[in-house]
């Protein structure tokens, strides 16, 4: 879940500050391309769903 949230965070950053994308993984251009396919509102919604789900996973049975 944390990896998904990290990618969603990077996509949101790419939308508002494309020059701030860390390219140390070699995926900076791909992140920018993918970010253009989502609205800012959708990314925010997906991120919020992910955060809420991550928090609720703490209460699930193992």
Short mmCIF file of C-alpha atoms in Angstrom, two decimals:
data_model
loop_
_atom_site.label_atom_id
_atom_site.label_comp_id
_atom_site.label_asym_id
_atom_site.label_seq_id
_atom_site.Cartn_x
_atom_site.Cartn_y
_atom_site.Cartn_z
CA UNK A 1 0.00 0.00 0.00
CA UNK A 2 2.82 2.39 0.83
CA UNK A 3 4.34 1.90 -2.62
CA UNK A 4 1.06 2.78 -4.30
CA UNK A 5 0.69 5.89 -2.15
CA UNK A 6 4.26 6.88 -2.98
CA UNK A 7 3.53 6.66 -6.72
CA UNK A 8 0.29 8.62 -6.38
CA UNK A 9 2.19 11.29 -4.44
CA UNK A 10 4.82 11.51 -7.19
CA UNK A 11 2.09 11.80 -9.84
CA UNK A 12 0.49 14.69 -7.96
CA UNK A 13 3.85 16.45 -7.65
CA UNK A 14 4.45 15.96 -11.37
CA UNK A 15 1.21 17.80 -12.08
CA UNK A 16 2.03 20.90 -10.05
CA UNK A 17 5.84 20.98 -10.22
CA UNK A 18 7.18 18.74 -13.01
CA UNK A 19 10.73 19.94 -12.41
CA UNK A 20 10.62 18.65 -8.85
CA UNK A 21 10.30 15.00 -9.87
CA UNK A 22 13.14 12.87 -8.57
CA UNK A 23 14.55 10.91 -11.49
CA UNK A 24 16.92 8.76 -9.45
CA UNK A 25 14.83 5.71 -10.40
CA UNK A 26 14.98 6.62 -14.08
CA UNK A 27 11.21 6.95 -14.35
CA UNK A 28 10.80 10.72 -14.25
CA UNK A 29 9.49 11.02 -17.81
CA UNK A 30 7.12 8.10 -17.36
CA UNK A 31 5.76 9.66 -14.15
CA UNK A 32 5.14 12.94 -16.00
CA UNK A 33 3.38 11.12 -18.86
CA UNK A 34 1.21 9.15 -16.46
CA UNK A 35 0.40 12.24 -14.39
CA UNK A 36 -1.03 13.92 -17.49
CA UNK A 37 -3.62 11.14 -17.81
CA UNK A 38 -5.28 11.90 -14.46
CA UNK A 39 -7.10 14.92 -13.16
CA UNK A 40 -5.76 16.43 -9.94
CA UNK A 41 -9.08 15.64 -8.30
CA UNK A 42 -8.88 11.96 -9.23
CA UNK A 43 -5.33 11.64 -7.92
CA UNK A 44 -6.39 13.25 -4.65
CA UNK A 45 -9.33 10.87 -4.36
CA UNK A 46 -7.15 7.81 -5.04
CA UNK A 47 -4.60 9.02 -2.51
CA UNK A 48 -7.27 9.58 0.15
CA UNK A 49 -8.76 6.14 -0.48
CA UNK A 50 -5.29 4.62 -0.18
CA UNK A 51 -4.49 6.41 3.08
CA UNK A 52 -7.84 5.46 4.60
CA UNK A 53 -7.43 1.85 3.48
CA UNK A 54 -3.91 1.67 4.89
CA UNK A 55 -5.17 2.97 8.22
CA UNK A 56 -8.02 0.46 8.29
CA UNK A 57 -5.73 -2.45 7.45
CA UNK A 58 -4.34 -2.11 10.97
CA UNK A 59 -7.65 -3.38 12.28
CA UNK A 60 -7.93 -6.38 9.98
CA UNK A 61 -7.22 -9.87 11.17
CA UNK A 62 -3.92 -11.40 10.23
#
